[in-house]
Short mmCIF file of C-alpha atoms in Angstrom, two decimals:
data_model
loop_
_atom_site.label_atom_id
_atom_site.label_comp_id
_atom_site.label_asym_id
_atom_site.label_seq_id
_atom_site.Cartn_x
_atom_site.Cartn_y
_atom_site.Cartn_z
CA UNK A 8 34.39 70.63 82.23
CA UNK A 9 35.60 73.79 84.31
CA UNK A 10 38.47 73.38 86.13
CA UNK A 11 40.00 75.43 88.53
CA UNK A 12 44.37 76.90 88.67
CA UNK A 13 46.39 79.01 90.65
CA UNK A 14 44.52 78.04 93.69
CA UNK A 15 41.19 79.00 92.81
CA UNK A 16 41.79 82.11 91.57
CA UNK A 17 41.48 81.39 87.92
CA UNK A 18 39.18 78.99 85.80
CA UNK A 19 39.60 77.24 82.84
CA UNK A 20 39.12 74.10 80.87
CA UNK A 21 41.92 71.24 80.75
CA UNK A 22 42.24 68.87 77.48
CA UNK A 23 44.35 65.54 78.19
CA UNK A 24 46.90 64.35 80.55
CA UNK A 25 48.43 66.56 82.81
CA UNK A 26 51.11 68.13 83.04
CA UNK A 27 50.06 70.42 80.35
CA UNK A 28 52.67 71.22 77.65
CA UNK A 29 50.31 74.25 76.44
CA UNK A 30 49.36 76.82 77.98
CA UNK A 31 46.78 79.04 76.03
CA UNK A 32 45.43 82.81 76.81
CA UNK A 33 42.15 84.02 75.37
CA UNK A 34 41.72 87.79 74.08
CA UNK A 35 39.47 90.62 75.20
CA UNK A 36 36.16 90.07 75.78
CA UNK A 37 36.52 86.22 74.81
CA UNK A 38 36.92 83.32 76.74
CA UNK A 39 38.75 79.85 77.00
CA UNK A 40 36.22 78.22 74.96
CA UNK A 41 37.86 80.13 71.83
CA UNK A 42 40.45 77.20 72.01
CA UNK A 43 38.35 74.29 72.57
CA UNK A 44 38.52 72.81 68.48
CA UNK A 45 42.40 73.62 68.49
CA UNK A 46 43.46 72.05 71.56
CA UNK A 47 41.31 69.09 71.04
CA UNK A 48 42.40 68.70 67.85
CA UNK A 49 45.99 68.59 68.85
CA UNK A 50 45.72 66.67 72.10
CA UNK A 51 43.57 63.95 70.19
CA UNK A 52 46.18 63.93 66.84
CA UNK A 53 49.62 63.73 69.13
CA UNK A 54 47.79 61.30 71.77
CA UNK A 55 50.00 62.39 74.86
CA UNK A 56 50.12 66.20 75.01
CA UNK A 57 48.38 68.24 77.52
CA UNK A 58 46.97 71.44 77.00
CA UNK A 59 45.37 74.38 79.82
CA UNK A 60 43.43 76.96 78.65
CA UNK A 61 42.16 79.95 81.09
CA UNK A 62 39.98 82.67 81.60
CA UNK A 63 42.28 85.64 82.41
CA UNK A 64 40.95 87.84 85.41
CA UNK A 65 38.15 89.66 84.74
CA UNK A 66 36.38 87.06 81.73
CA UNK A 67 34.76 83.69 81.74
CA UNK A 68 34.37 82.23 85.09
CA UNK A 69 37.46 83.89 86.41
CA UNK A 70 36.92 87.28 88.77
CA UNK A 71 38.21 90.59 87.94
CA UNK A 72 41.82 92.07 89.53
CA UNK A 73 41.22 93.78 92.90
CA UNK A 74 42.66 96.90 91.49
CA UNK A 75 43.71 98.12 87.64
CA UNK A 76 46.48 97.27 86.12
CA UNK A 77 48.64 96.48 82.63
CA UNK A 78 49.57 93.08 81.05
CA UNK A 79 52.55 92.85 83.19
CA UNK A 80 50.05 92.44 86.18
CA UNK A 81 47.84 89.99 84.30
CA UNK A 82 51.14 88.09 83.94
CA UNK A 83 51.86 88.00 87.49
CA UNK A 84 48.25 86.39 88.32
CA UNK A 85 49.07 83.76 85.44
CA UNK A 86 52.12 82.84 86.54
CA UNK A 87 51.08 80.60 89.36
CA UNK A 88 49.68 78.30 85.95
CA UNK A 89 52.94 77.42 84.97
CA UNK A 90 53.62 75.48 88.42
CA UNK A 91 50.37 73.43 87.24
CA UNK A 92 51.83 72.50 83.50
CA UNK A 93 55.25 70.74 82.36
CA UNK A 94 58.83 72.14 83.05
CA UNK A 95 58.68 74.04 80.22
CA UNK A 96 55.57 75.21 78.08
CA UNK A 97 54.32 75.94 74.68
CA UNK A 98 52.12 79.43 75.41
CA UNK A 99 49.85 80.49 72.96
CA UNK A 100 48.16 84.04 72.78
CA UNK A 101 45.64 85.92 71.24
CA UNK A 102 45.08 89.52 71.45
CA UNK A 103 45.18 90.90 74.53
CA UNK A 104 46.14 86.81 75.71
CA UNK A 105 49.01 87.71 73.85
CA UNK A 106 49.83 90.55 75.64
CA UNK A 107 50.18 88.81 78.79
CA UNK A 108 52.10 85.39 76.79
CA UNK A 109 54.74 88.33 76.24
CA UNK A 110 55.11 89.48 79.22
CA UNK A 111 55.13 86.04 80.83
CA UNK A 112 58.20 84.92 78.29
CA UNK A 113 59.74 88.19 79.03
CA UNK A 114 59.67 87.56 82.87
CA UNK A 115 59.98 83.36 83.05
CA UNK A 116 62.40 82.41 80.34
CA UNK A 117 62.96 79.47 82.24
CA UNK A 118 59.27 78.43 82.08
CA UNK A 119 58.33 79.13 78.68
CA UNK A 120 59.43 76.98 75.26
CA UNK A 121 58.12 78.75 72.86
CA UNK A 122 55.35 81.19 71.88
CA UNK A 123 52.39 81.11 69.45
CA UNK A 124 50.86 84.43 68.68
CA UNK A 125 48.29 85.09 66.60
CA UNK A 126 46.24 89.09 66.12
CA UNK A 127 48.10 90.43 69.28
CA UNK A 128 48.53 94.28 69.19
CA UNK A 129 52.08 94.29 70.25
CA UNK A 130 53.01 97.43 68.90
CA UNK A 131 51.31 100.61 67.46
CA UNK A 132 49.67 100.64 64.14
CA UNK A 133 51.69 102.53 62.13
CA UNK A 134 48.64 103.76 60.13
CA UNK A 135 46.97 105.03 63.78
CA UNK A 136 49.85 107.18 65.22
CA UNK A 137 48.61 107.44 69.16
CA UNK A 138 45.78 110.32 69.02
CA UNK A 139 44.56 112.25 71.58
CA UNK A 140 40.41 111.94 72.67
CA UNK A 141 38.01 114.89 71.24
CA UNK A 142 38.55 117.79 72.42
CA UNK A 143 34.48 117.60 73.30
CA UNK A 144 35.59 114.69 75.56
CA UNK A 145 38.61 115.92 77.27
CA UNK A 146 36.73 119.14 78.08
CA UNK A 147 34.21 116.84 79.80
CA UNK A 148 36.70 114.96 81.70
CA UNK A 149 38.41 117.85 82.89
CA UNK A 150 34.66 119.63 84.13
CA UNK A 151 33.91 116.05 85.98
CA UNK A 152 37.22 115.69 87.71
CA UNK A 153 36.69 119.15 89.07
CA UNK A 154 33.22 118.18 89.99
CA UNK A 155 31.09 120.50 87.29
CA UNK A 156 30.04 117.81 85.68
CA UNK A 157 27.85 114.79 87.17
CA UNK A 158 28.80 110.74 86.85
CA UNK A 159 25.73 110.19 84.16
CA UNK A 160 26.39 112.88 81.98
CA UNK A 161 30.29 112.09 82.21
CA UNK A 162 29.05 108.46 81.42
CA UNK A 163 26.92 109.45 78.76
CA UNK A 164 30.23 110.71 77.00
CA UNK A 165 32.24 108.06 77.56
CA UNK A 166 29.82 106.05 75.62
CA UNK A 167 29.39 108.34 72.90
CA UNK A 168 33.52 108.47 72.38
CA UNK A 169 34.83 105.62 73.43
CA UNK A 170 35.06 102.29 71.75
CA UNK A 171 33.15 98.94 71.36
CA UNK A 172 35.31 97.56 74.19
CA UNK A 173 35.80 100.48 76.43
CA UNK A 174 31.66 100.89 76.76
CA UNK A 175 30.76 97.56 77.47
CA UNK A 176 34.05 97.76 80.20
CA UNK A 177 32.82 97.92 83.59
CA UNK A 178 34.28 99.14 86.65
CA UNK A 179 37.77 97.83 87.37
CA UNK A 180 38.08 96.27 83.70
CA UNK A 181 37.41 99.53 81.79
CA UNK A 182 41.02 100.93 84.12
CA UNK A 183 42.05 97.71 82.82
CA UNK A 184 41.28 98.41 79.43
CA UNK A 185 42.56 102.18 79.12
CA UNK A 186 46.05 100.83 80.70
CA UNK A 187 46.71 98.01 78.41
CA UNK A 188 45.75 99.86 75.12
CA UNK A 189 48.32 102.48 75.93
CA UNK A 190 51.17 99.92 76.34
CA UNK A 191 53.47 98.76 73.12
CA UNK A 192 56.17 95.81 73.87
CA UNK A 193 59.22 96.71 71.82
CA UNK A 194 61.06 96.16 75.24
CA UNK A 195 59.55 92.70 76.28
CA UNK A 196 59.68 91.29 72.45
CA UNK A 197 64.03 92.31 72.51
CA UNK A 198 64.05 90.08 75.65
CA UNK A 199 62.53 87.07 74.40
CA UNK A 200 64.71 84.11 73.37
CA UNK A 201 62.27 81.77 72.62
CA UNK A 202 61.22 80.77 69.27
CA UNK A 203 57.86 82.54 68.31
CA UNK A 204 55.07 81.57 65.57
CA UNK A 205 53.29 84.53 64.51
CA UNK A 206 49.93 82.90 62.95
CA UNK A 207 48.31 86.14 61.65
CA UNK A 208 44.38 86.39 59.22
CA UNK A 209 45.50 88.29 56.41
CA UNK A 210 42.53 90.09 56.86
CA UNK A 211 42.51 90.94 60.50
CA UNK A 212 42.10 94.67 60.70
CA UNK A 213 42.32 95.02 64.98
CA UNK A 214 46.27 93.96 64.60
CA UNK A 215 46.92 93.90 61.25
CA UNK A 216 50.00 92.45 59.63
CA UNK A 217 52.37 94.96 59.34
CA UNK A 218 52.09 95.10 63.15
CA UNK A 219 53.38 91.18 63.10
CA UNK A 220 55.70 91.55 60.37
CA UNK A 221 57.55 94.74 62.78
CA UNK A 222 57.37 92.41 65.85
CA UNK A 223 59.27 89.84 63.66
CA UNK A 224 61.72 92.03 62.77
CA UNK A 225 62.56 92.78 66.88
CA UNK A 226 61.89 88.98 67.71
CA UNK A 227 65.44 86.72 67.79
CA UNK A 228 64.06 84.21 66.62
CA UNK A 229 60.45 84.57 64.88
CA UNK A 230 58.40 83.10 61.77
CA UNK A 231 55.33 84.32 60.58
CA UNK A 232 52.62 82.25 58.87
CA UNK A 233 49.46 84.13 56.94
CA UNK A 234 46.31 82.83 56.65
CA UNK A 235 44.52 83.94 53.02
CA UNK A 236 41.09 84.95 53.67
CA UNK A 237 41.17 85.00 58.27
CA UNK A 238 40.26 87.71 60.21
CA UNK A 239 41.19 88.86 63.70
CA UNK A 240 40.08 85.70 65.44
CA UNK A 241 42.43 83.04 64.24
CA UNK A 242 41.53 80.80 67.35
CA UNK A 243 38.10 80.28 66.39
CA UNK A 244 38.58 80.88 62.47
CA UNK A 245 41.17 78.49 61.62
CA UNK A 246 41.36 76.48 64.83
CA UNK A 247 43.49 73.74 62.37
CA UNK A 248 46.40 76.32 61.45
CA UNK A 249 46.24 77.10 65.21
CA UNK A 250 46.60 73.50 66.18
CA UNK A 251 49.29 73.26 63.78
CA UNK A 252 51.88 75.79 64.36
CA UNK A 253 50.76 75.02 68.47
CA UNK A 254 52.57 70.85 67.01
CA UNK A 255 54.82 72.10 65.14
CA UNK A 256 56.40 73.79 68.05
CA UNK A 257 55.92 71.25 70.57
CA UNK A 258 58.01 69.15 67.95
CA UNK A 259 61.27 71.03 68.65
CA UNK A 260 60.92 70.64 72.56
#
């Protein structure tokens, strides 16, 4: 069933009794039905814990920010979450969820337990050193911001270079999107205190493990577990492992 958090601004589904001791936050395009079998699985095998799961602004049921903005923002619109969940929370991230989880433990130590992370692009591949767009492209950009070249045909490029994600982005969301692939955490992940799982597919090529193993090596305090034969989407893929390292953690609360 749909519920609704942070006064009606967000939506989500809730699995057992509140106050929720996990707090979980989907990744790009997804939704918080990616966590339905793990959080079920964990409320039903520990009986008493509570878990929240949302749509972050902009997927699901949940609207889009009123103006762009990085995964610091999407933290700030999250945040109100925390007052609906126990004193201190387990939050789990994937992707671009974790993005925001990051940010969140960075800025509300006091709030946050632990973390569970799982294919979250916290820093840049070191096998895709930041590149600049064709030159094709950044010609056109240039013509269409001074107005010598029209909205369709600037469109019609922005299809033809940009990613998967960045053409079916709309609107606010596709600001969104160009702001929060440009960002790298080494700052937020040397603030965090909190003990982290990093639950990472052994064959997820969108954050792929050296990426985890380099955010371990920043983390205080961090453990990585990898899954033989799991891709990018860990929540979905092996929603058991999830479930697991989610208990494990909620076992040193």
């Amino acid at each position: 069933m749909l519920s609704s958090f942070a006064g009606g601004s967000l939506f989500g589904s809730r699995v057992g009794d509140p106050p929720a001791d996990v707090l979980a936050l989907h990744g790009w395009g997804r939704s918080h039905t990616d966590f339905d079998t793990a959080l079920t699985g964990l409320v039903e095998s520990r009986g008493t814990t509570g878990a929240i799961a949302v749509d972050l602004p902009g997927f699901g049921a949940s609207p889009a920010p009123e103006a762009p903005c990085g995964a610091a923002g999407y933290a700030e619109m999250v945040r109100p979450v925390l007052d609906e969940c126990g004193p201190r929370v387990v939050l789990v991230g994937h992707s671009f969820g974790g993005r925001v989880a990051v940010e969140l433990a960075a800025r509300f130590p006091d709030a946050v337990a632990a973390l569970v992370l799982c294919g979250v692009p916290l820093l840049r591949r070191a096998d895709r050193p930041a590149a600049r767009p064709a030159l094709r492209y950044r010609l056109a950009r240039t013509l269409h911001r001074r107005g010598l070249l029209g909205d369709d045909a600037m469109e019609r490029m922005r299809q033809r270079f940009g990613s998967a994600d960045y053409r079916s982005a709309t609107g606010v969301m596709r600001d969104v999107l160009v702001t929060v692939v440009n960002e790298t955490y080494e700052a937020q992940l040397g603030e965090i205190s909190q003990p982290v799982e990093l639950v990472w597919g052994r064959e997820d090529d969108s954050a792929p493990m050296e990426v985890a193993q380099r955010a371990g090596g920043i983390l205080a305090d961090a453990r990585l577990t990898v899954l033989d034969g799991v891709g990018h989407f860990v929540p979905t893929e092996a929603a058991p492992s999830l479930a697991d390292a989610i208990s494990q953690r909620l076992d040193v609360l």
